[in-house]
mmCIF file of C-alpha atoms in Angstrom:
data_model
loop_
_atom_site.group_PDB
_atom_site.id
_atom_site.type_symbol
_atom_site.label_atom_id
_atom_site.label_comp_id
_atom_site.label_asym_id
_atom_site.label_seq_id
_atom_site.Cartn_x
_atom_site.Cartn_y
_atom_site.Cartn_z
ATOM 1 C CA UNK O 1 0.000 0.000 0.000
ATOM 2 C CA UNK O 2 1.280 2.989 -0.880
ATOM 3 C CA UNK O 3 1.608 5.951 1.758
ATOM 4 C CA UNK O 4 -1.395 8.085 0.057
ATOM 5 C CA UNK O 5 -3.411 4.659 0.383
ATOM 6 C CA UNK O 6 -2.408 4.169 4.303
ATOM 7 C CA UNK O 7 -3.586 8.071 5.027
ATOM 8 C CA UNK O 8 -6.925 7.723 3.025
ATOM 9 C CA UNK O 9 -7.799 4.178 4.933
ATOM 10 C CA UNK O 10 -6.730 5.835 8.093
ATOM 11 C CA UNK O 11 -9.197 8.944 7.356
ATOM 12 C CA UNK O 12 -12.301 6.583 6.457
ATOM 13 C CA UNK O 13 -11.524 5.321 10.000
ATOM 14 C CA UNK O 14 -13.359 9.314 11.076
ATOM 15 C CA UNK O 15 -17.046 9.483 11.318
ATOM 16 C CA UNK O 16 -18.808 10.721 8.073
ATOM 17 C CA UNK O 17 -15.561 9.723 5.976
ATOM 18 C CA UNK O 18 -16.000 7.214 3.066
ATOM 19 C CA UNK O 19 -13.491 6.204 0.698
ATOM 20 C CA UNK O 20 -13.903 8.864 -1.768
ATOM 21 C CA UNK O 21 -13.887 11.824 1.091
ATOM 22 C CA UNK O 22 -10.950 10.114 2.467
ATOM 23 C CA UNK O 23 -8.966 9.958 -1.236
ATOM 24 C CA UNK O 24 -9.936 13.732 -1.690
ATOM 25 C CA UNK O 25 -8.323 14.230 1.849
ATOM 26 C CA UNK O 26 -5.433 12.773 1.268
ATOM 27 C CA UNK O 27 -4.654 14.691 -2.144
ATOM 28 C CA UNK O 28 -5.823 17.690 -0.154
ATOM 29 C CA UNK O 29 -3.084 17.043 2.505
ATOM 30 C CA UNK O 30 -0.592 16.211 -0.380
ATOM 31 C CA UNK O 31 -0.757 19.879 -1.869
ATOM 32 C CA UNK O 32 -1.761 21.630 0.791
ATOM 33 C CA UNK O 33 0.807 24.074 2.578
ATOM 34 C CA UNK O 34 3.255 22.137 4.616
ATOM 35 C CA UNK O 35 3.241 24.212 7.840
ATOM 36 C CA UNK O 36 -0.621 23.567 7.770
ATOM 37 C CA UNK O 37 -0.083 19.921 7.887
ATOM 38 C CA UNK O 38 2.534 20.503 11.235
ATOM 39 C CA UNK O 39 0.238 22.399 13.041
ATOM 40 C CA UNK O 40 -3.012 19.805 12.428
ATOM 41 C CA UNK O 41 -0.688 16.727 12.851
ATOM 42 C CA UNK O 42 0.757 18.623 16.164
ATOM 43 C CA UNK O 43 -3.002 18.991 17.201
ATOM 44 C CA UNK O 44 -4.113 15.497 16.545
ATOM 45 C CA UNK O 45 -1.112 14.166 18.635
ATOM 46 C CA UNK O 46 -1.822 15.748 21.043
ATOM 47 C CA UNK O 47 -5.377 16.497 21.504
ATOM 48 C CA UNK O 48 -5.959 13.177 23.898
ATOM 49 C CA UNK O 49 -3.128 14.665 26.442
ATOM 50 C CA UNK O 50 -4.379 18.557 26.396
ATOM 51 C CA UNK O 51 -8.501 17.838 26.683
ATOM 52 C CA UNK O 52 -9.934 15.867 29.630
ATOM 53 C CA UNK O 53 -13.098 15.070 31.106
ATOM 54 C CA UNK O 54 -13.908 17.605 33.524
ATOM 55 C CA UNK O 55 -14.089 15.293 37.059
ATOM 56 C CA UNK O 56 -17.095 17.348 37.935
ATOM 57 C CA UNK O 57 -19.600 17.485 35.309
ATOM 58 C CA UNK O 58 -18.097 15.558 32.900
ATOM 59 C CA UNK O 59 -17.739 17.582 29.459
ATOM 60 C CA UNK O 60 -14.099 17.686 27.809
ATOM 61 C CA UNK O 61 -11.711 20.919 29.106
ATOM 62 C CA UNK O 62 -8.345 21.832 29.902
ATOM 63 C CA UNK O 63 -8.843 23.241 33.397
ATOM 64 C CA UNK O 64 -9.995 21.682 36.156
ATOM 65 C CA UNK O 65 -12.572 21.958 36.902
ATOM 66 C CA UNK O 66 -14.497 23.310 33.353
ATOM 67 C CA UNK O 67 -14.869 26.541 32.696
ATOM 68 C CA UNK O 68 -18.952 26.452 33.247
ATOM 69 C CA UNK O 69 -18.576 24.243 36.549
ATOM 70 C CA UNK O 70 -15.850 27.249 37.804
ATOM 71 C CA UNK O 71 -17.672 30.000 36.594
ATOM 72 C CA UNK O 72 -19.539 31.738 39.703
ATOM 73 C CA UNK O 73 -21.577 33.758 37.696
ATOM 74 C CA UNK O 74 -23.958 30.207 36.950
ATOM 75 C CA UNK O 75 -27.417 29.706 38.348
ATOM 76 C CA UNK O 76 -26.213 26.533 40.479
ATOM 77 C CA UNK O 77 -29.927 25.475 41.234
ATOM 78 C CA UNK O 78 -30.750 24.305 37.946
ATOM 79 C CA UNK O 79 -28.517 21.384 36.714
ATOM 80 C CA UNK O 80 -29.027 20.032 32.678
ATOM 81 C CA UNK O 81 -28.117 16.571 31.883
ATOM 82 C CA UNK O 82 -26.814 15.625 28.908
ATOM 83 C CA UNK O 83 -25.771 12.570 26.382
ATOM 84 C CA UNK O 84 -22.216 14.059 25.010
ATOM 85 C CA UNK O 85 -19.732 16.499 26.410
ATOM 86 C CA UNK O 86 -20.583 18.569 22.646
ATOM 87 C CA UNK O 87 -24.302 18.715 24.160
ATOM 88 C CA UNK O 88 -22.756 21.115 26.422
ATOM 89 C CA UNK O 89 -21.213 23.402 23.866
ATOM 90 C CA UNK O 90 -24.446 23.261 22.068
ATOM 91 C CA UNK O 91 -26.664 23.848 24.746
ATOM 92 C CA UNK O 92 -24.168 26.936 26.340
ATOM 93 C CA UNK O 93 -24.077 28.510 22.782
ATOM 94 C CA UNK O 94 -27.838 29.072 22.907
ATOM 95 C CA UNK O 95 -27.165 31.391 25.543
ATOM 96 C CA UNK O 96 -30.853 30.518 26.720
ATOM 97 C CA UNK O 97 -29.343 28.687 29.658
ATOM 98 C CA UNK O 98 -27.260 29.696 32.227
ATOM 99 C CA UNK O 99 -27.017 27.196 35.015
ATOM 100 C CA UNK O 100 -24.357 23.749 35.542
ATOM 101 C CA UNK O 101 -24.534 20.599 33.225
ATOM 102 C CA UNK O 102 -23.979 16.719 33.538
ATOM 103 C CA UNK O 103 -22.673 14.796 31.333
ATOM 104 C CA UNK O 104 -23.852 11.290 30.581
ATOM 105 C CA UNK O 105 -21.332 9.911 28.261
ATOM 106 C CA UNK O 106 -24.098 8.477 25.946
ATOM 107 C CA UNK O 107 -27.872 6.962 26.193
ATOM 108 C CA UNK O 108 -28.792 3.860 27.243
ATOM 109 C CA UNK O 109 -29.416 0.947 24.434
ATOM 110 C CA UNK O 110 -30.202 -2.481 25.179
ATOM 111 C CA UNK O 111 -29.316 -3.639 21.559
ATOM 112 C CA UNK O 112 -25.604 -2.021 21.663
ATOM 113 C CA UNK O 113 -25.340 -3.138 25.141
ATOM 114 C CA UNK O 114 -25.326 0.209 26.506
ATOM 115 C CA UNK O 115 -26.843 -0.357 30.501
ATOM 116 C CA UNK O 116 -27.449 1.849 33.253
ATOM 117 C CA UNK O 117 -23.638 1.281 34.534
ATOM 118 C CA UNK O 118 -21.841 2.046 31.399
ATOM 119 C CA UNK O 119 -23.499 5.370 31.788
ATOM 120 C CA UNK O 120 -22.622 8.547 34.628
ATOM 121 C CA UNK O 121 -25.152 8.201 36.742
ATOM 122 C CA UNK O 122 -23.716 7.256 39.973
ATOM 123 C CA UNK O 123 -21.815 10.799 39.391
ATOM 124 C CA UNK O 124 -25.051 12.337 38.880
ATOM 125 C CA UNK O 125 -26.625 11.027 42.025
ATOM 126 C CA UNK O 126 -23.651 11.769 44.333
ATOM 127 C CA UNK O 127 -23.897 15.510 42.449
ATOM 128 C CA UNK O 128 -27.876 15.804 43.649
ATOM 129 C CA UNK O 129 -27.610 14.502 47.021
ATOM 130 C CA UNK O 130 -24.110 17.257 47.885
ATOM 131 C CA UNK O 131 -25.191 20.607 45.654
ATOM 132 C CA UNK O 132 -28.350 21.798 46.279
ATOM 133 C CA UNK O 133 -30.449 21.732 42.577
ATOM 134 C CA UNK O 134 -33.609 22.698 42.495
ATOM 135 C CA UNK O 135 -34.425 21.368 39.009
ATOM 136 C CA UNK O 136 -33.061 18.882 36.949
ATOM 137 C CA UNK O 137 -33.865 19.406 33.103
ATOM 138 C CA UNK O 138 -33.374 16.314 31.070
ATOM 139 C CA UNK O 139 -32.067 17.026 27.885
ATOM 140 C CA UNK O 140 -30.896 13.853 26.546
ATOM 141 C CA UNK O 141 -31.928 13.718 22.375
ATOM 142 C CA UNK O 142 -35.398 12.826 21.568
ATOM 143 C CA UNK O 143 -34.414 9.222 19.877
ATOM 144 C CA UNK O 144 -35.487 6.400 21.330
ATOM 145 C CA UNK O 145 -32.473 5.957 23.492
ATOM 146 C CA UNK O 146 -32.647 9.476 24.433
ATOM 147 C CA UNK O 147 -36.011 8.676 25.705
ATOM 148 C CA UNK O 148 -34.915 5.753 27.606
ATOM 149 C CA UNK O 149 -32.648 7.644 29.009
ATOM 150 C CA UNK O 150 -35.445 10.382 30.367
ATOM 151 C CA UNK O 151 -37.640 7.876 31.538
ATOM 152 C CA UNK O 152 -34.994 5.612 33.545
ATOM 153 C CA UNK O 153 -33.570 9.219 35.035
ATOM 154 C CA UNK O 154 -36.896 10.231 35.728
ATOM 155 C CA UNK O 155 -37.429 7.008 37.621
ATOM 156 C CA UNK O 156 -33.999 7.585 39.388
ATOM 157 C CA UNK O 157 -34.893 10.678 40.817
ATOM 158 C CA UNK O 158 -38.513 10.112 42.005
ATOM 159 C CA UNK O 159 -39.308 11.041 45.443
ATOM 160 C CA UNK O 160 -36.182 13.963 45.373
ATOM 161 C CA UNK O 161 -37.113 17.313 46.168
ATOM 162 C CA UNK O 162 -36.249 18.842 42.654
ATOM 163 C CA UNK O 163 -38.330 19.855 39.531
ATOM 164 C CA UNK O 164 -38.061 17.354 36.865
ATOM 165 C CA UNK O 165 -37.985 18.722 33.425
ATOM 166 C CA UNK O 166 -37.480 17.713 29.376
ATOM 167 C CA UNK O 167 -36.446 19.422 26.775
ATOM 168 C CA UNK O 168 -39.210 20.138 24.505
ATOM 169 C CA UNK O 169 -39.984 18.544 21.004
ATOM 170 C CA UNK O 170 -42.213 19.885 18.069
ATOM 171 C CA UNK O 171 -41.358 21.435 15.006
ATOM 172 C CA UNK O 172 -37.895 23.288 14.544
ATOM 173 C CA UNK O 173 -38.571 26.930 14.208
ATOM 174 C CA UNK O 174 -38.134 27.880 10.624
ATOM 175 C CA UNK O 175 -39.094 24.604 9.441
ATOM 176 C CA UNK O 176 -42.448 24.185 7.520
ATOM 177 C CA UNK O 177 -45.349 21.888 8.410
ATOM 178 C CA UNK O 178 -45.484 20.218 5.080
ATOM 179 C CA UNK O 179 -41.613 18.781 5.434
ATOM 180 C CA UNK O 180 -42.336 17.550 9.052
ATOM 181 C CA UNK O 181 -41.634 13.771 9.964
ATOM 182 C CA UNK O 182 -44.614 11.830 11.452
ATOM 183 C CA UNK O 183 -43.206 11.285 14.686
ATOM 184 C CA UNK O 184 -42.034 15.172 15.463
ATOM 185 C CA UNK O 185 -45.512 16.018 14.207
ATOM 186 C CA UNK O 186 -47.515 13.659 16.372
ATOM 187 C CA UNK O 187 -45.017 15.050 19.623
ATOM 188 C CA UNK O 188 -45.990 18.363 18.787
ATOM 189 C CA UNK O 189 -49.254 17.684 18.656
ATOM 190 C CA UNK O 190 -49.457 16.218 21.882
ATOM 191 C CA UNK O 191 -47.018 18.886 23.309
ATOM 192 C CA UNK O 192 -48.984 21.724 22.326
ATOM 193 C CA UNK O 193 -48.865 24.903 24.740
ATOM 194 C CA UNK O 194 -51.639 27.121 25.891
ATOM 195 C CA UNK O 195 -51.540 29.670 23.798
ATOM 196 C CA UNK O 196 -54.338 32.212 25.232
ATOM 197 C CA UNK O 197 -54.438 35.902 25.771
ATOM 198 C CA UNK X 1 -9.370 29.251 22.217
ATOM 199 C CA UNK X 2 -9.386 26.017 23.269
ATOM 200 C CA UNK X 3 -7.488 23.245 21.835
ATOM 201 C CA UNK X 4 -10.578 21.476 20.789
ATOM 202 C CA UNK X 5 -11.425 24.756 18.729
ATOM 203 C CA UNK X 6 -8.008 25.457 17.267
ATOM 204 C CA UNK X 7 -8.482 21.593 16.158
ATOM 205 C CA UNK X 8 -11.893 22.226 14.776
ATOM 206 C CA UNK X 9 -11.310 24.993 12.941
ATOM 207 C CA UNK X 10 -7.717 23.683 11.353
ATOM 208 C CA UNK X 11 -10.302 20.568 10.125
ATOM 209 C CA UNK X 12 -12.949 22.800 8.661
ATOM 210 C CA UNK X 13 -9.730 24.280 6.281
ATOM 211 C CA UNK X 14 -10.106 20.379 4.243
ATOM 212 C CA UNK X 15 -12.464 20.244 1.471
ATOM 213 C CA UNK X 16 -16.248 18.950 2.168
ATOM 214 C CA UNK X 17 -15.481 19.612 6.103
ATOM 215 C CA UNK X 18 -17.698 22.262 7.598
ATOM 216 C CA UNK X 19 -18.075 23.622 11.090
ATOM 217 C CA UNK X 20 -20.459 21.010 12.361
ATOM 218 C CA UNK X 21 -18.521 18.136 10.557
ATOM 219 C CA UNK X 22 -15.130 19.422 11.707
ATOM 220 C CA UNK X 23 -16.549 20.128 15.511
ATOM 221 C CA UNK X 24 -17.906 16.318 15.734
ATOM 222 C CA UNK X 25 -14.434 15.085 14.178
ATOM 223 C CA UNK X 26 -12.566 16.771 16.658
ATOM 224 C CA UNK X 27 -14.415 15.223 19.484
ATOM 225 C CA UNK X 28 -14.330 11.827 18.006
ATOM 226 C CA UNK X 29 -10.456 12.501 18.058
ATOM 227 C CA UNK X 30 -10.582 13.095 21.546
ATOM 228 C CA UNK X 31 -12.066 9.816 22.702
ATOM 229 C CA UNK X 32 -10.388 7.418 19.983
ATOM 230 C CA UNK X 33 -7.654 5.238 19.775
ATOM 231 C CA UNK X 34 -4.409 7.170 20.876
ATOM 232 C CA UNK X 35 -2.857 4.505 18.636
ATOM 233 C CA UNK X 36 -4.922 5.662 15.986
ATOM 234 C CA UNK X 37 -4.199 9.582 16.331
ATOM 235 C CA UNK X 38 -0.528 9.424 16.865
ATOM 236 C CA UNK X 39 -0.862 6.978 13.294
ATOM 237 C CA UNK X 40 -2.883 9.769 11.718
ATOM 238 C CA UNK X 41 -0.855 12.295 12.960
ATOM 239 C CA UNK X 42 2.759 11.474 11.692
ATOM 240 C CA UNK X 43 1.191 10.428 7.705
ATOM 241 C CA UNK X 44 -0.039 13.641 7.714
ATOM 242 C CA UNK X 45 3.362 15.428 8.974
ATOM 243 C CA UNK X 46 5.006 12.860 6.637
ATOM 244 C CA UNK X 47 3.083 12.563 3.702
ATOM 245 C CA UNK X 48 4.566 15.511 1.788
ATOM 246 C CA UNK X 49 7.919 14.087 2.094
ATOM 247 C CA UNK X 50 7.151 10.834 1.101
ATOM 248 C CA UNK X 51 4.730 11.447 -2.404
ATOM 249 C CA UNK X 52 6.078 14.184 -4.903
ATOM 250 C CA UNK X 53 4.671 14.520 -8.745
ATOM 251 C CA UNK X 54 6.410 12.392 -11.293
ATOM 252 C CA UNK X 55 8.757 14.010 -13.393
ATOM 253 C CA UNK X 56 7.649 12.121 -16.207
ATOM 254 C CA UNK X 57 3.501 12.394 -15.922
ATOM 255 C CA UNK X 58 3.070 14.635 -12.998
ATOM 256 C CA UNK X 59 1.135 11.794 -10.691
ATOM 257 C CA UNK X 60 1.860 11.367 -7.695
ATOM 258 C CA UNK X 61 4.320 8.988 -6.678
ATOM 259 C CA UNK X 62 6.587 7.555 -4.153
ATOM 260 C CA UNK X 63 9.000 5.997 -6.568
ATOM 261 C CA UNK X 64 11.097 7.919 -9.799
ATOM 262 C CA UNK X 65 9.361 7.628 -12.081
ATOM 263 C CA UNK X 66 6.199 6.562 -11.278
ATOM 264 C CA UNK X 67 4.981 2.922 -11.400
ATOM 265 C CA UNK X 68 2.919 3.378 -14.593
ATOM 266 C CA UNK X 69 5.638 5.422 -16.166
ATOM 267 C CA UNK X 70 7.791 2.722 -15.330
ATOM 268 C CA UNK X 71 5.719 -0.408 -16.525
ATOM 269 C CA UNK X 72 7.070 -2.073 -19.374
ATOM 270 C CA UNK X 73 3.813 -3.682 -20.347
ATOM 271 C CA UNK X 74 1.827 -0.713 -20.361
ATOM 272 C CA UNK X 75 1.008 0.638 -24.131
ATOM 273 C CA UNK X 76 3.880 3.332 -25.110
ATOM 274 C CA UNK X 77 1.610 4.459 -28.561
ATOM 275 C CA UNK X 78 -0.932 6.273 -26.539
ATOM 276 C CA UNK X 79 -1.016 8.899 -24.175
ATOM 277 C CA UNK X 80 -3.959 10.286 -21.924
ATOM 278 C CA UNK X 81 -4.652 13.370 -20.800
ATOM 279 C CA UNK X 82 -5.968 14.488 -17.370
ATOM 280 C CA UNK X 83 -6.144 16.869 -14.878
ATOM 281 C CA UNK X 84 -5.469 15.679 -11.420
ATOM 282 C CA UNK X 85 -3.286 13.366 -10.276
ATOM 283 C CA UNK X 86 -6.220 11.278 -8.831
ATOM 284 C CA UNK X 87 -8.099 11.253 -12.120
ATOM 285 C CA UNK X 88 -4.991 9.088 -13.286
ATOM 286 C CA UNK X 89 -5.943 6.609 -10.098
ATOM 287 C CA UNK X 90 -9.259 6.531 -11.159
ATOM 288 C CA UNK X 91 -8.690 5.832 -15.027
ATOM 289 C CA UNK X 92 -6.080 3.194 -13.978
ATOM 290 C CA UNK X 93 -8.553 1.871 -11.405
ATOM 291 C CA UNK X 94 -11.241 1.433 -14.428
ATOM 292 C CA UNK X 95 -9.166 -1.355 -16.137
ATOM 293 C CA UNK X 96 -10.187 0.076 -19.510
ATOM 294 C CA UNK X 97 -7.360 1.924 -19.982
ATOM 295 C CA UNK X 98 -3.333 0.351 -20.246
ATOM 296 C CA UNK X 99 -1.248 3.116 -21.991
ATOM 297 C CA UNK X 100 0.443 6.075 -20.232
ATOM 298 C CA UNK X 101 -0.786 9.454 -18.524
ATOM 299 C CA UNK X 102 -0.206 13.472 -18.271
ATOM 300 C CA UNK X 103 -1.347 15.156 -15.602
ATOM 301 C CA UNK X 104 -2.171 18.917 -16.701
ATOM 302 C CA UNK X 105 -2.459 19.809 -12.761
ATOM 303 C CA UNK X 106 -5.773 21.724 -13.438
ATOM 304 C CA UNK X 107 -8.153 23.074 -16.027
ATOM 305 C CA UNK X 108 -8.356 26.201 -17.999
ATOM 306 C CA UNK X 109 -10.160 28.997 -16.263
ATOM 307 C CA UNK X 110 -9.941 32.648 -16.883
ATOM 308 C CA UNK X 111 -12.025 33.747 -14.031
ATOM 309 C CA UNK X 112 -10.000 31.582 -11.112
ATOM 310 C CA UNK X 113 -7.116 33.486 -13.493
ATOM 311 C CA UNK X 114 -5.797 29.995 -14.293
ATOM 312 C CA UNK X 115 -4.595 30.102 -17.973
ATOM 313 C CA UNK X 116 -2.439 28.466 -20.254
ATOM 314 C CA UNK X 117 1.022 29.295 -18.570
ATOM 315 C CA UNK X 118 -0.835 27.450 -15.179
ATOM 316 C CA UNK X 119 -0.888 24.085 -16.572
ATOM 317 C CA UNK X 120 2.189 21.701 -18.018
ATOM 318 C CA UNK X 121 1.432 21.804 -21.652
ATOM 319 C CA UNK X 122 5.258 22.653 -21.765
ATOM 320 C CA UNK X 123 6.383 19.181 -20.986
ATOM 321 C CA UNK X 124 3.089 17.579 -23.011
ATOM 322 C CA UNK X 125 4.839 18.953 -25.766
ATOM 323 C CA UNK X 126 8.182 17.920 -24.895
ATOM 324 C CA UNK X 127 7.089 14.047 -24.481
ATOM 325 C CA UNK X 128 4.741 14.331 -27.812
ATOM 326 C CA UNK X 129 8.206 15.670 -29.478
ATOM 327 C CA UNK X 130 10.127 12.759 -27.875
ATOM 328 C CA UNK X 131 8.185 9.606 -27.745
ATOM 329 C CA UNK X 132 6.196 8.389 -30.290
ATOM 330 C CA UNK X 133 2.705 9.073 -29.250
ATOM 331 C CA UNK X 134 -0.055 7.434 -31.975
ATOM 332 C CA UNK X 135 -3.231 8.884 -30.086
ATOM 333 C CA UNK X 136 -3.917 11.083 -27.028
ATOM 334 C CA UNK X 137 -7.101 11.134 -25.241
ATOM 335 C CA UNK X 138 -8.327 14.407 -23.468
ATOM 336 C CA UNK X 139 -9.591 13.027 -20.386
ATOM 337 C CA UNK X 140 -10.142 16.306 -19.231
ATOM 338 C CA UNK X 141 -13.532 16.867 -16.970
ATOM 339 C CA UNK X 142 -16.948 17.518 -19.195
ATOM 340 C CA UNK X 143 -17.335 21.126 -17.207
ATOM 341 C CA UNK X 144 -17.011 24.743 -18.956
ATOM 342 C CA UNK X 145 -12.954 24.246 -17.351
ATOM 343 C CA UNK X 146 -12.862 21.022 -18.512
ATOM 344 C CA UNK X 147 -14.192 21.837 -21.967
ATOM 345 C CA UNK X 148 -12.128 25.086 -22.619
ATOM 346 C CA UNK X 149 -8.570 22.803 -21.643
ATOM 347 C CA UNK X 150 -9.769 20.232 -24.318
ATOM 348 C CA UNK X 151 -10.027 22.758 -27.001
ATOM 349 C CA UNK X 152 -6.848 24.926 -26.204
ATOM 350 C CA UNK X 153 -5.187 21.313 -26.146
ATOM 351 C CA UNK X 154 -6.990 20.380 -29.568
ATOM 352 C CA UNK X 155 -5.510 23.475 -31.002
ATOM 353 C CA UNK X 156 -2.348 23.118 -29.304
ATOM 354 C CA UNK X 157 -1.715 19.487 -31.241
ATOM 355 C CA UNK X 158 -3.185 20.794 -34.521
ATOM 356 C CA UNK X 159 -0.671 19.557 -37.476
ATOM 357 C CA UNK X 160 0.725 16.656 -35.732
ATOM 358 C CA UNK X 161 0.880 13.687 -37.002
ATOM 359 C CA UNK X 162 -1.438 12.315 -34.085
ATOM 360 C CA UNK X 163 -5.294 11.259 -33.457
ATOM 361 C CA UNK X 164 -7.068 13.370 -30.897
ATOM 362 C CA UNK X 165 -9.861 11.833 -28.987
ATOM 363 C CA UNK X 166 -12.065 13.171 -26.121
ATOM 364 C CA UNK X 167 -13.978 10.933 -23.331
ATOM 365 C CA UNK X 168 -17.682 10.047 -24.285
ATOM 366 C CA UNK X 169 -20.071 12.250 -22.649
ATOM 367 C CA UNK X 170 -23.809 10.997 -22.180
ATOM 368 C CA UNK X 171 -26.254 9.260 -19.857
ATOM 369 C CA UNK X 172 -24.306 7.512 -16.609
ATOM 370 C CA UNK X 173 -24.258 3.742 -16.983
ATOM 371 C CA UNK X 174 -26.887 2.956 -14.293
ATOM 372 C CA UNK X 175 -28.396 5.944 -14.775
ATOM 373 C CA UNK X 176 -32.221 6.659 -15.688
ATOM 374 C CA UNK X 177 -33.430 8.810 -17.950
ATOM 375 C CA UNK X 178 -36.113 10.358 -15.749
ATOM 376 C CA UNK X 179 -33.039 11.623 -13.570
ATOM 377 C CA UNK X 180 -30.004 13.080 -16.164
ATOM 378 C CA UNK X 181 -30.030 16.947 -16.194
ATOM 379 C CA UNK X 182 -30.537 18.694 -19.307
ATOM 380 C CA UNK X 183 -26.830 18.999 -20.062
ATOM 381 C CA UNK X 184 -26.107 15.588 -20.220
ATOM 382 C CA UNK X 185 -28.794 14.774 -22.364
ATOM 383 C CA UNK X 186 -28.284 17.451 -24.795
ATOM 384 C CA UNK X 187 -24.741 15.837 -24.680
ATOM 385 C CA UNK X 188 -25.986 11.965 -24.818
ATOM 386 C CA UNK X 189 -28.210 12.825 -28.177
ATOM 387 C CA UNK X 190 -25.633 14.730 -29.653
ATOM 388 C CA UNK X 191 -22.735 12.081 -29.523
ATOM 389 C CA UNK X 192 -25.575 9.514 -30.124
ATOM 390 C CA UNK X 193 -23.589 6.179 -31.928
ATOM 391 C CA UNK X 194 -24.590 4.308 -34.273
ATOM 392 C CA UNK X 195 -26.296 1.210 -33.415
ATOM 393 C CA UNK X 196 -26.608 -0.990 -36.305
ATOM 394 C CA UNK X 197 -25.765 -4.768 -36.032
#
């Protein structure tokens, strides 16, 4: 195998890469400006030894703890648990929410083999019982496992002293009726808000 | 900016990688193989040194000349004309093809300001001089770029003792009628072949 061969079957190893991304890649790397290939093959060396999960909430930084679990400017009653640490990112850059996060590490799935222990939730617990939340808003995705996930947390935390909340699902804003799925319809449906004067 | 960030937005400089793509390859980074990243990491800081153009074709190549320049077996009479070094990997690949390449290293475009003195007709004309060429095919792309090289290159070889041929254009094997744009079709009845038994 030749060495462009080796880099392109390495890239298809990346999420979203097939072959032909990866052989565009690696032509791409082959022409583009040397110093440019340094500074990413610098980064990707040493990404794993410069990002860590933050031993608090979970989500990747390079302090510890996280920027969002040190910042004292957070509301520290209201506590948002996630799937992934990029759920945090996500959810921060709305900049409709401005209290502390949890992060999973995933959603639970019987047919991958994903169970309650593989998942942070002993973390979680230890978090609720010491800091003192007064809601908890569940904001794992709305798939199936994300659901799962909701439900099982839901049942985890019954008979705390804390609001339990979920994201809400409907229809994206900016979308249009016509292109909605089924299933998004149906939720927002029987999500619907009061909507009087 | 975080490390994470600087990694994201170094990924989102590759072709076909956006924001979102480049933000969820950088976190897959982060939790995969370390194996596998510092692998990734030194073909990419390598691969520059290790692949350079052919002096002969302009493909790239790890070996002077290249392996197809170099193949005895390989059809000396006829001589096709491409682009891109990968469009020299994908000719090769479709086993239709067994005589030797030149790799322009682009098309003709007056708007990108690429024009003639861009591209390597110089040497095309220096091997057409020197070896003893029966036929070259413009394997150029069918595009406006594509098009233009073709017919600069047609006009280029006028007077020589050679036969000048140009890849078929028309419907994608496969394909269905319903689905080919306009272009193509226009292209497909225009090139139409003669079908007789």
């Amino acid at each position: 195998m030749t060495s462009l061969e080796q880099l392109a079957k390495q890239l298809t190893r990346l999420p979203g890469i097939g072959p032909k991304s990866a052989s565009r890649l690696a032509y791409h790397l082959i022409k583009s400006d040397p110093q440019y290939n340094k500074q990413l093959a610098e980064l990707i060396a040493s990404i794993q030894d410069l990002v860590f999960p933050c031993p608090i909430c979970g989500s990747f930084t390079e302090t510890d703890p996280c920027p969002v679990c040190a910042d004292p400017n957070r509301d520290r009653s209201v506590l948002c648990v996630v799937e992934q640490p990029q759920d945090v990112v996500t959810i921060a850059a709305s900049g409709a929410y401005d209290g502390l996060f949890h992060v999973l590490g995933g959603a639970l799935s019987p047919l991958e083999g994903i169970g309650p222990d593989k998942l942070d939730f002993a973390r979680l617990l230890q978090r609720i019982e010491k800091e003192s939340f007064h809601e908890v808003i569940i904001a794992t995705n709305p798939t199936e496992e994300g659901d799962t996930t909701a439900m099982y947390l839901r049942h985890l935390l019954k008979g705390k002293k804390l609001t339990i909340s979920r994201l809400a699902s409907g229809l994206p804003i900016g979308g249009d009726l016509e292109y909605a799925d089924r299933l998004t319809l149906a939720r927002s449906l029987r999500g619907r808000v009061d909507f009087a004067d």
